[in-house]
Short mmCIF file of C-alpha atoms and ligand atoms in Angstrom, two decimals:
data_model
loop_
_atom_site.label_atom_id
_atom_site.label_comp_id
_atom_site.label_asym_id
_atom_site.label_seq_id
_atom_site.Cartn_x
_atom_site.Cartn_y
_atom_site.Cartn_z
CA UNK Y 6 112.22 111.82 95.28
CA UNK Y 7 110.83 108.19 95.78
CA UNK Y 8 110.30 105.54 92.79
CA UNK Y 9 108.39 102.52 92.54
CA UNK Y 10 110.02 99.17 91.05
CA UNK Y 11 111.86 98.83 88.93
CA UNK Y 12 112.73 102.49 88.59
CA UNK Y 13 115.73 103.93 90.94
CA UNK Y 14 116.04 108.08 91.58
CA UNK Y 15 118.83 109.56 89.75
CA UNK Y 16 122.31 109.94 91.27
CA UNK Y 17 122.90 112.38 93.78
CA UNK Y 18 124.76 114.82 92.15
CA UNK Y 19 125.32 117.37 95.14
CA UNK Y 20 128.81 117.64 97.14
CA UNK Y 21 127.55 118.17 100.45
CA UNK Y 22 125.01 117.19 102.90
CA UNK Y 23 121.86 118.31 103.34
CA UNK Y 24 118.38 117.39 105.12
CA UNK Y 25 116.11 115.32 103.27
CA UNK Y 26 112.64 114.41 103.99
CA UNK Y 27 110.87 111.41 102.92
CA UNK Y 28 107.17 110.87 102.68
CA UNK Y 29 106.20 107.28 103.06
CA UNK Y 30 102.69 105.84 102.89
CA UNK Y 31 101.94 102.58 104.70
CA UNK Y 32 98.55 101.14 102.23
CA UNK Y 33 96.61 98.05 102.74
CA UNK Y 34 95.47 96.93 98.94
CA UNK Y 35 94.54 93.81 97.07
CA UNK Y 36 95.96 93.51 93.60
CA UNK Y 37 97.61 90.56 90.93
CA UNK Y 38 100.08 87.58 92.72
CA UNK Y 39 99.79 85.49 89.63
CA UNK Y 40 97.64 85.16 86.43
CA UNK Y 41 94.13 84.35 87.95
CA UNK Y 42 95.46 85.45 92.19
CA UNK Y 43 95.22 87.59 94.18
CA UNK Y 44 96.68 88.57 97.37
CA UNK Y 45 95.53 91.57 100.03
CA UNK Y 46 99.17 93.19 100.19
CA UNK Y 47 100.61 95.41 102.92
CA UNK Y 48 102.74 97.70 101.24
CA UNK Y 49 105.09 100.82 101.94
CA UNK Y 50 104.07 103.28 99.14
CA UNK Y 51 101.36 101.33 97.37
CA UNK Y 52 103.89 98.63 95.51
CA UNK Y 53 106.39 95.54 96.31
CA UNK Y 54 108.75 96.33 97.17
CA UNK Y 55 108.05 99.66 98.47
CA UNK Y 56 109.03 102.77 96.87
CA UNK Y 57 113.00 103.55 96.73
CA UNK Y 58 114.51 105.92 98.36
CA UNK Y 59 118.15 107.35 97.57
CA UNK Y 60 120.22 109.74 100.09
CA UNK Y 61 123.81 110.59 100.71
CA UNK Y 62 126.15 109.67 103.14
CA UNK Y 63 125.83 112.33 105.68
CA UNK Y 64 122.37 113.61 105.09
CA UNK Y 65 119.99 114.14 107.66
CA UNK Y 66 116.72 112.28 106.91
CA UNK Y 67 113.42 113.25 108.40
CA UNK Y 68 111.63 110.60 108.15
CA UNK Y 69 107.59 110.74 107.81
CA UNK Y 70 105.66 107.48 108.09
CA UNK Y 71 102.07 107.63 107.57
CA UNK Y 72 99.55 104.60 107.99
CA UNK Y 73 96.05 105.00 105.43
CA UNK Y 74 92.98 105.10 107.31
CA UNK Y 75 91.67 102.14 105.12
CA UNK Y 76 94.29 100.23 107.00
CA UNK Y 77 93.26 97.56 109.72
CA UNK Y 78 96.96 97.26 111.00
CA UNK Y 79 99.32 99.38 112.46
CA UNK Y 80 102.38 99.59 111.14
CA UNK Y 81 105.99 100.98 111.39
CA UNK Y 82 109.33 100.43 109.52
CA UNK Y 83 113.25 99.77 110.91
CA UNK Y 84 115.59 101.15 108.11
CA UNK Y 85 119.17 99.18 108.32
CA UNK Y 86 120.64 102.19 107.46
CA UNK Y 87 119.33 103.62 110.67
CA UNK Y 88 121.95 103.85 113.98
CA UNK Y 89 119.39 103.91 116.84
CA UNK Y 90 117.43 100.94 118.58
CA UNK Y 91 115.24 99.41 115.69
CA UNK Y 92 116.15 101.12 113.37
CA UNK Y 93 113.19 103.41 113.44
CA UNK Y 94 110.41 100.78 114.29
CA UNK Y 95 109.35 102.43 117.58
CA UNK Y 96 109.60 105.83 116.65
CA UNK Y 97 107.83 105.60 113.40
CA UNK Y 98 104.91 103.15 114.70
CA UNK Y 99 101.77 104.12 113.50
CA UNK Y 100 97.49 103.25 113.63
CA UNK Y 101 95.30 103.79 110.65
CA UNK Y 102 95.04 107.25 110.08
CA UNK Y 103 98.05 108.25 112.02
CA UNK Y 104 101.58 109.52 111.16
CA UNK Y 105 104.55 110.04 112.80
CA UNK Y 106 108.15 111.49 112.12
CA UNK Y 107 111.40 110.97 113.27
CA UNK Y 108 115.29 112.13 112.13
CA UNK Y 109 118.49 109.84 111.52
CA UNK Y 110 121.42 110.59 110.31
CA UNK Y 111 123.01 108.51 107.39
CA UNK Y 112 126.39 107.57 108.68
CA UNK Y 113 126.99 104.60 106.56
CA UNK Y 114 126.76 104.23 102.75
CA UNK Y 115 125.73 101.36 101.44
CA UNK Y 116 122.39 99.24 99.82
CA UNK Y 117 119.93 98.73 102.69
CA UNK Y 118 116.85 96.99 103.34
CA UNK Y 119 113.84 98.95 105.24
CA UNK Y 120 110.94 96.57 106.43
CA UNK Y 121 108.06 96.87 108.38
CA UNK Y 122 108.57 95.94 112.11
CA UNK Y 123 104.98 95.40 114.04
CA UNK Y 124 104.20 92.00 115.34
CA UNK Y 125 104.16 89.74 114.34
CA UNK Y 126 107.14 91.00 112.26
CA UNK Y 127 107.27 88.05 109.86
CA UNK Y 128 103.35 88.22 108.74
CA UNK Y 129 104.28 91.65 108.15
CA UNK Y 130 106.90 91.47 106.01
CA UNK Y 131 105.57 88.36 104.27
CA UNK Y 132 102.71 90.37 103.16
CA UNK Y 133 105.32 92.31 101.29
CA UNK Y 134 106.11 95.51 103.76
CA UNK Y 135 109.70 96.33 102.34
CA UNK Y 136 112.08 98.04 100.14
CA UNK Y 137 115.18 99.76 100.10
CA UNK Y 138 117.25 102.35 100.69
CA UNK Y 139 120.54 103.53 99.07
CA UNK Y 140 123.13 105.80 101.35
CA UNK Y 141 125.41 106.86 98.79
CA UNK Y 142 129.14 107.28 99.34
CA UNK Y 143 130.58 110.87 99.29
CA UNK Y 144 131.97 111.29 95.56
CA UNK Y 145 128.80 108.62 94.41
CA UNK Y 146 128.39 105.77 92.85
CA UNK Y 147 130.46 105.53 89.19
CA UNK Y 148 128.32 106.33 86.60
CA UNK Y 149 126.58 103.68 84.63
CA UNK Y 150 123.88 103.71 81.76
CA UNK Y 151 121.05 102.61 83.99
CA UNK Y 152 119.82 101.41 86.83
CA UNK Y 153 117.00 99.06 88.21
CA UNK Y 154 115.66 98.42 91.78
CA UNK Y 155 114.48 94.20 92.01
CA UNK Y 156 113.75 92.71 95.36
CA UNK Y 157 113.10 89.12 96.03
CA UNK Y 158 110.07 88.07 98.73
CA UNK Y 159 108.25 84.74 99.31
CA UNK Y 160 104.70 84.55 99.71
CA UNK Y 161 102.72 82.05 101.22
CA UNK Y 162 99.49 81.48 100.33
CA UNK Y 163 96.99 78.58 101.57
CA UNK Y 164 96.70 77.51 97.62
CA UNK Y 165 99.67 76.02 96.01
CA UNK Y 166 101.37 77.82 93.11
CA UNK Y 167 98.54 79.07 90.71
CA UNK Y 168 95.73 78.31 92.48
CA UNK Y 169 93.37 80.71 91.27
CA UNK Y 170 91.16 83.02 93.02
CA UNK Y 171 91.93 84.96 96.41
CA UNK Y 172 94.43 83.55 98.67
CA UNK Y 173 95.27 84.19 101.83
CA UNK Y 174 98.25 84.48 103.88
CA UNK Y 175 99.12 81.17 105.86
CA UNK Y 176 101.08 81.04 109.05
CA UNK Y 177 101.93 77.95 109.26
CA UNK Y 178 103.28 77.54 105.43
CA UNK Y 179 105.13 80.98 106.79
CA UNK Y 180 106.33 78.87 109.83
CA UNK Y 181 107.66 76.11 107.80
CA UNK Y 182 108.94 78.11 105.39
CA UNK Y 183 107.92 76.45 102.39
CA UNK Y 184 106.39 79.40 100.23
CA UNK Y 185 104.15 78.86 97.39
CA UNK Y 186 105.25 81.92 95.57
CA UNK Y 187 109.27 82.99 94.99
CA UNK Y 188 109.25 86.13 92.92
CA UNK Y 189 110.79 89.64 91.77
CA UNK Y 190 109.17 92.85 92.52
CA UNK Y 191 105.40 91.58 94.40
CA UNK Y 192 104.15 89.12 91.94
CA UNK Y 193 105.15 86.39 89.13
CA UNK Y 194 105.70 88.39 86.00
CA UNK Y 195 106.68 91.51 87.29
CA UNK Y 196 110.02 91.58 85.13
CA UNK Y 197 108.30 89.61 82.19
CA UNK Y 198 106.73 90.53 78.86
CA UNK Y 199 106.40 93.98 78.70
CA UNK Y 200 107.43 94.99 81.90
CA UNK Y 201 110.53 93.21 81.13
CA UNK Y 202 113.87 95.55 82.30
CA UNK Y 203 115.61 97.23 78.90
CA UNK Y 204 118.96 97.70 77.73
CA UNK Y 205 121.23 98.24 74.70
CA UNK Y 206 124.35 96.94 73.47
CA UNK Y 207 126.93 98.61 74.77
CA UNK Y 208 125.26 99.95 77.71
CA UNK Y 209 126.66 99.31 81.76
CA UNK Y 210 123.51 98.32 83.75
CA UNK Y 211 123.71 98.23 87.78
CA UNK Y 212 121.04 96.58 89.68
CA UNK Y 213 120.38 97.23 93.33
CA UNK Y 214 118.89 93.56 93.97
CA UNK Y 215 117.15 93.38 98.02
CA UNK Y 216 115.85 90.46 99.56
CA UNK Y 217 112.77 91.41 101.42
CA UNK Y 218 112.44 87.50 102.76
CA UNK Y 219 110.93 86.75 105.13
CA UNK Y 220 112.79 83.75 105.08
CA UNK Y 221 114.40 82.56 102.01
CA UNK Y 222 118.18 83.44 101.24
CA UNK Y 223 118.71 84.17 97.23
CA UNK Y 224 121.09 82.71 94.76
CA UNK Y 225 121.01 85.74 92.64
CA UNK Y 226 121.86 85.26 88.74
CA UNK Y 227 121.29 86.25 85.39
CA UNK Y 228 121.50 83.95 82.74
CA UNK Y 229 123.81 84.70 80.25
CA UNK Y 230 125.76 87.27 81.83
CA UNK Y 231 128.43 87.38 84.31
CA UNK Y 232 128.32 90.18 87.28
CA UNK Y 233 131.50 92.25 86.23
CA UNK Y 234 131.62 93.67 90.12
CA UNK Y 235 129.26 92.93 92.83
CA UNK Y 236 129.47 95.20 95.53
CA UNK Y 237 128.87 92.16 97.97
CA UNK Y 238 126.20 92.34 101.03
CA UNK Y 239 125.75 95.95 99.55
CA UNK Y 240 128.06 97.25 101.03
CA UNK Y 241 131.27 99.43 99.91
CA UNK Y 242 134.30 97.51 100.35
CA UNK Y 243 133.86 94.37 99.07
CA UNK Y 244 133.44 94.27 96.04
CA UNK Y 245 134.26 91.16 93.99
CA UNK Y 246 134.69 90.90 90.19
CA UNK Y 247 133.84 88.14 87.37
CA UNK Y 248 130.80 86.62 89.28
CA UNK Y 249 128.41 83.87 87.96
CA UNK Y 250 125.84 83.74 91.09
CA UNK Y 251 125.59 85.85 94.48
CA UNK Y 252 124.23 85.01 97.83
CA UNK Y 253 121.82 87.83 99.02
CA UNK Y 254 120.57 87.09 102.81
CA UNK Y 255 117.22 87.45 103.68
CA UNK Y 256 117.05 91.65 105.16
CA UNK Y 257 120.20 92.06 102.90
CA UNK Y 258 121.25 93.15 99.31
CA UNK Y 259 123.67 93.36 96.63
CA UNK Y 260 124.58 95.44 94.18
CA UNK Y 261 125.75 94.12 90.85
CA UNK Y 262 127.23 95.65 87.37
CA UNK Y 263 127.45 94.10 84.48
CA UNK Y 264 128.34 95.48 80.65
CA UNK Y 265 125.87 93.92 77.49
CA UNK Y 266 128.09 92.85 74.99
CA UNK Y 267 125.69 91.40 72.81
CA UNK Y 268 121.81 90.85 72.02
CA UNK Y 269 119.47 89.33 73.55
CA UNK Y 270 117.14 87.81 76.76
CA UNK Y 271 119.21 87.55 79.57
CA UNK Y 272 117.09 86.45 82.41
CA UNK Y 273 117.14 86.56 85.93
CA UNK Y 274 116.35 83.85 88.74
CA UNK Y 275 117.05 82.58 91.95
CA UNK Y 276 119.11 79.82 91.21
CA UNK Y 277 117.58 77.95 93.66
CA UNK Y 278 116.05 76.86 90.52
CA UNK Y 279 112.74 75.08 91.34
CA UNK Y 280 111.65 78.75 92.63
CA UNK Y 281 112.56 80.33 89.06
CA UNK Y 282 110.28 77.85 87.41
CA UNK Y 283 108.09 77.02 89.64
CA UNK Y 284 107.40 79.21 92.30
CA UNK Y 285 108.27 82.37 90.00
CA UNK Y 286 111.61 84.27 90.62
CA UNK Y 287 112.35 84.79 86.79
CA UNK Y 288 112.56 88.24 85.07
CA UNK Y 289 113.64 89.27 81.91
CA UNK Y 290 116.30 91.74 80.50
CA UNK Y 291 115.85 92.24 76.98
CA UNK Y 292 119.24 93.64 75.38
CA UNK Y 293 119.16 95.42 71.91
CA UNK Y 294 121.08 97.01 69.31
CA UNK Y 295 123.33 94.75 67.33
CA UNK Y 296 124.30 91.51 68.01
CA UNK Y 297 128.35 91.05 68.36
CA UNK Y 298 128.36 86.82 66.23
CA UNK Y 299 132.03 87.47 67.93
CA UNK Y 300 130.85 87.19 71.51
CA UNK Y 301 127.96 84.84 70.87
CA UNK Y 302 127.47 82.79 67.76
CA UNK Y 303 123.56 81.65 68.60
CA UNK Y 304 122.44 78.62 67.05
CA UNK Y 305 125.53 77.04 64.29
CA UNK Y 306 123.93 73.58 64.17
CA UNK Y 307 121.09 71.28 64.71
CA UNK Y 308 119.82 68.11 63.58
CA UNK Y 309 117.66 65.28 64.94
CA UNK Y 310 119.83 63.04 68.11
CA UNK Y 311 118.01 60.21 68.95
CA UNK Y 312 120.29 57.50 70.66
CA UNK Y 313 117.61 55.37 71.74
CA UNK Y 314 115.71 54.84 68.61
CA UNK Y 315 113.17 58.05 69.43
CA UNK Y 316 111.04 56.90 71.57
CA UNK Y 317 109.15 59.85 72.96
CA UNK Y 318 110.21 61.17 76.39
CA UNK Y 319 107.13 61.46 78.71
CA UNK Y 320 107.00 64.75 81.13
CA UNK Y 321 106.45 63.41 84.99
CA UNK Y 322 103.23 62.80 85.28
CA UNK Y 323 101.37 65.55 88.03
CA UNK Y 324 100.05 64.21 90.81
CA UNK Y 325 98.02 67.88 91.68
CA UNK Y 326 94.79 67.66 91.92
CA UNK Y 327 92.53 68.27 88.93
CA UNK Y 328 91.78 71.69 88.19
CA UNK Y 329 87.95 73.04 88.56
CA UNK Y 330 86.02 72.41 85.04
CA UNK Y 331 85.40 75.10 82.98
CA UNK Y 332 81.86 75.80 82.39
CA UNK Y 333 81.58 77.17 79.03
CA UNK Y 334 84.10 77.68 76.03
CA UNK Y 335 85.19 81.35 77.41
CA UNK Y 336 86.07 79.88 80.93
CA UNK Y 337 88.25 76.73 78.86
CA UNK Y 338 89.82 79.67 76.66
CA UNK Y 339 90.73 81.65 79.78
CA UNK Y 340 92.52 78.39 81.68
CA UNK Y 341 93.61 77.02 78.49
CA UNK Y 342 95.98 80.27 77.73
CA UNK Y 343 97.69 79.59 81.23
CA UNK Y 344 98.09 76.03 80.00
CA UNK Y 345 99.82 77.22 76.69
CA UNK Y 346 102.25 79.74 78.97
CA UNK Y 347 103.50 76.94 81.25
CA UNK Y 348 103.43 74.11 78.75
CA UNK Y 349 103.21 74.88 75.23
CA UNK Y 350 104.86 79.19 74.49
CA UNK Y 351 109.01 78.16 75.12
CA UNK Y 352 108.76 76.47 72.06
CA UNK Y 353 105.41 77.50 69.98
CA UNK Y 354 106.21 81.10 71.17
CA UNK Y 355 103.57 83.01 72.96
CA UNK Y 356 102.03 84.54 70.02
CA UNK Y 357 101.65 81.12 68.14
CA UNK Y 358 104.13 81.91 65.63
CA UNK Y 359 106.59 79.08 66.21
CA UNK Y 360 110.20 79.46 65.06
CA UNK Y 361 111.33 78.54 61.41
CA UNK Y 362 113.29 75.04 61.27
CA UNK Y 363 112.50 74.23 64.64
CA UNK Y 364 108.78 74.10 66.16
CA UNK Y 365 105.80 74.79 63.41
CA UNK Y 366 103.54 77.93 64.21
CA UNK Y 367 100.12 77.23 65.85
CA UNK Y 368 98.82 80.23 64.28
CA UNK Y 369 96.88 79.91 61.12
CA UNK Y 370 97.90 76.33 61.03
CA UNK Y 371 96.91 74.37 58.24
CA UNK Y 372 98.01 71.48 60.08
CA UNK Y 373 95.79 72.50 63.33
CA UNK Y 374 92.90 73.21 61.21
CA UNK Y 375 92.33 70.14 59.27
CA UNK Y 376 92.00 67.81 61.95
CA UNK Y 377 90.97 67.90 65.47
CA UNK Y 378 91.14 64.22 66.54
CA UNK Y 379 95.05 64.65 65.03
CA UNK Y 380 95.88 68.03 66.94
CA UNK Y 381 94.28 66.12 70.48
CA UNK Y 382 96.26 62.84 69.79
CA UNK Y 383 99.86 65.22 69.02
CA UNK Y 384 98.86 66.80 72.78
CA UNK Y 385 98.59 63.35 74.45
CA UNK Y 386 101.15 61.22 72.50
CA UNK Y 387 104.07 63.82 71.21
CA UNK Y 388 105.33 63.89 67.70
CA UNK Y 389 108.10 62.94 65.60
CA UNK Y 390 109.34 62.98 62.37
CA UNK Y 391 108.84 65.36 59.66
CA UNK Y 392 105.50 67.22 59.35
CA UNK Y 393 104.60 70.01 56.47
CA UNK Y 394 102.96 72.70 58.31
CA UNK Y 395 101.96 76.06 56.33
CA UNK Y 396 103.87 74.82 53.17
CA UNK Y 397 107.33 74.18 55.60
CA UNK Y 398 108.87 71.11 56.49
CA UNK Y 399 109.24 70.92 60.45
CA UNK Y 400 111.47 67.98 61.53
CA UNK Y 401 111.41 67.60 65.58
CA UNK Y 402 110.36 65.96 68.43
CA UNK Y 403 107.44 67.06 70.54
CA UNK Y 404 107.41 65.27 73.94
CA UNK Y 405 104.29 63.91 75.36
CA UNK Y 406 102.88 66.42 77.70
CA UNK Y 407 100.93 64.00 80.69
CA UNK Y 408 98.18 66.70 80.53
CA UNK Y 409 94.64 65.87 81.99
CA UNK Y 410 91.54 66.24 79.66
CA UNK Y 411 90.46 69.13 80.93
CA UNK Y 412 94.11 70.66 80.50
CA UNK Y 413 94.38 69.04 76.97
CA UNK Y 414 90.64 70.47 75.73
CA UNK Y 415 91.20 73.87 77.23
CA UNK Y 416 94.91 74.66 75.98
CA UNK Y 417 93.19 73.51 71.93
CA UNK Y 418 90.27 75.14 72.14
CA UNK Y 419 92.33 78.09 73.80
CA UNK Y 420 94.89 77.61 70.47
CA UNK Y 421 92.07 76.91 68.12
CA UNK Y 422 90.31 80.35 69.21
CA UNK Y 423 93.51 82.60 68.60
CA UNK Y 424 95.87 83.57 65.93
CA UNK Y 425 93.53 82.89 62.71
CA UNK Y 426 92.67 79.85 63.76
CA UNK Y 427 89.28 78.01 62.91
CA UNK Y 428 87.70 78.70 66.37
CA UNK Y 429 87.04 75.12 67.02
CA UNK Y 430 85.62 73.99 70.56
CA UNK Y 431 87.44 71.20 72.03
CA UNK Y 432 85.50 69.36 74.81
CA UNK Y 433 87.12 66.59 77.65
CA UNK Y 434 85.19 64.05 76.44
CA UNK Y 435 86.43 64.30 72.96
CA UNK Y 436 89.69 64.07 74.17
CA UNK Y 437 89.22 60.67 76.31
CA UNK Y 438 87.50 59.21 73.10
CA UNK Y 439 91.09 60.07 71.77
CA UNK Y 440 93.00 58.78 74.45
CA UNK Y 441 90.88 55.45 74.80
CA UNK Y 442 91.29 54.97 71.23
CA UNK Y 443 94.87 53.94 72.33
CA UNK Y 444 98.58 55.52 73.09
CA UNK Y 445 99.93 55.76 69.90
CA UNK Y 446 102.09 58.82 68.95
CA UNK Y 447 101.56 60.37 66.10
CA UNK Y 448 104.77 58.96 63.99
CA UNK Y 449 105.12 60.50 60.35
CA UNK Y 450 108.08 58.04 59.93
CA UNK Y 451 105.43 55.02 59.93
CA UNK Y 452 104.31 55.49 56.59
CU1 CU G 509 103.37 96.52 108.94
#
């Protein structure tokens, strides 16, 4: 039985060896990088990683490697839980429309990485050809409440991060290692929203965690939780206990435990952390059941800090280049949302709804409603000081954002067309009438 991500088989439950064969399906396919990109992937079993496969120590594996005929490379795969010369890669090779089969025996147990190994070996794994394979001990793995497959793989693209549209694979960005993408499971997002992973308090969770590469080497972590064990380099042995962060080598893996003692989103990155939130290596575990105030208290104070009299901290100004224009109000909506993910939902939530004492809701705002020119100069200039939004006092500080027109027009009118909002049409030029009129934030102390 194979699985895609994030889903693992079940454990093998048998006492003995046996002879297991595995089907695998080499497929050529274009599908979602990022929001707005895509990517032509070369995948083992139709997904990134490919699909997981899960045999005991001791079993015989015939091993089945078939390339689509819709394919325009060959193709073939090395196992590192192979003993033979590459692992598999000669024996399996493959053209579109071919297959081919050959047998290993699983000697070792352990977490292993299977990639594909046709020249040139780094354009095909950087296109996202592999997975893994668990060869588990005699007697198993202990038992645990669940369990979740996440691999790490860079992708370079010729656009930078979020450049929309189809991109295509660059060897030289490959070469100099310096990936535009960093993420979990094929694509930024894959562990977010509602593909998040899922637990309850209470619960033991183990993840088998891979690092397809080609390159990069992860700094594994979840925020918010500490790795009780970490069966280090995935294999047996080793395993270490009480971890914050481990180091998974590119064509290696780990696998890590951890118990949920309390509520919550715990969320994984590379700690690297410029590829969590920026190049997109950031998941999401969502933990409920009930929250232990014991463990974690949340939130026991807040108030307003301002030791250098509140003047408004300015994000670092961009020095991309400007995106393309929109050309009509559905275009501005569509690149105005991905303005409002990366700029606007930590605080403002993704659904508009804010979060009560702290940052007003955008949706059926009063505030947002009555006044355009206001809502574009709070964009531009930040606010501070207490504002009244919906009937509720909101006392914080709202940084200015260094947002281009075009960034600042499409994220309102993207706002102003959601959530019960007045479906008002913001356009660049109104905002540089706004922004000529002078840098002022928008201070309800002054008065
Ligand atoms: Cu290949």
């Amino acid at each position: 039985m194979l699985t895609s991500p994030p889903e693992v088989p079940p454990p093998i439950t048998r006492q003995y060896p046996t002879k297991v064969i595995v089907n695998l399906e080499a497929h050529e396919q274009t599908s979602r990088l990022a929001d707005g990109v895509d990517y032509t992937f070369w995948t083992f079993g139709g997904t990134v990683p490919g699909s997981f496969i899960r045999v005991r120590q001791g079993d015989v594996v015939e091993f089945h490697l078939a390339n689509h005929p819709s394919s325009r490379n060959p193709h073939n795969i090395d196992l590192h839980a192979v003993t033979g010369p590459g692992g598999g890669a000669s024996a399996s090779l493959v053209i579109p429309g071919q297959t081919a089969t050959f047998t290993f025996e699983a000697l070792n147990p352990g977490l292993y990485v299977y990639h594909c190994a046709t020249s040139p070996v780094g354009m095909h794994i950087a296109n996202g050809m592999y997975g893994l394979i668990l060869v588990e001990p005699k007697g198993g793995l202990p038992a645990v409440d669940r369990e979740y497959y996440v691999q790490q793989g860079e992708f370079y693209t010729r656009g930078d991060f979020g450049v929309t549209g189809h991109q295509p694979f660059d060897m030289q960005r490959a070469i100099d290692e310096d990936p535009a993408y960093v993420v979990f499971n094929g694509s930024a997002g894959a562990l977010m929203g509602e593909k998040a992973l899922t637990a309850e308090v209470g619960e033991t969770v183990r993840l088998f965690v891979g690092n397809g590469g080609p390159n990069l080497v992860s700094s594994f972590h979840v925020i918010g939780e500490i790795f009780d064990r970490v069966y280090t380099e995935g294999g047996t042995k080793s395993i270490n206990e009480n971890v914050q962060t481990t180091l998974i080598p590119a064509g290696g893996a780990a696998i890590v435990e951890f118990k949920l003692e309390t509520t919550g989103n715990y969320i994984l990155v590379d700690h690297s952390i410029f590829r969590a939130f920026n190049k997109g290596a950031i998941g999401t575990l969502t933990v409920g059941g009930t929250p232990d105030s014991g463990v974690y208290s949340g939130r026991q104070y807040e108030g307003i800090y301002q030791p250098e009299g509140g003047a408004m901290q300015r994000m670092p100004t961009s020095d991309s280049p400007a995106p393309a224009a929109a050309r009509n109000r559905a275009e501005q909506i569509t690149m105005g949302e991905r303005v409002y993910a990366q700029n606007c939902a930590a605080c403002h939530q993704p659904a508009g709804t804010g979060l009560a004492g702290a940052f007003p809701p955008l949706a059926a705002s009063d505030y947002l409603n009555a006044d355009v020119k206001r809502a574009i100069g709070v964009v531009l200039h930040g606010l501070s000081g207490p504002v009244t939004v919906n009937g509720a006092q909101y006392n914080s500080l709202m940084p200015a954002l260094a947002l281009g027109d075009e960034d600042v027009a499409n994220v309102l009118t993207y706002v102003y067309s959601q959530w019960g909002n007045n479906g008002t049409r913001v356009t660049p030029d109104q905002v540089k009438t706004v922004r000529a009129a002078g840098g002022r934030r928008v201070n309800m102390d002054a008065h």
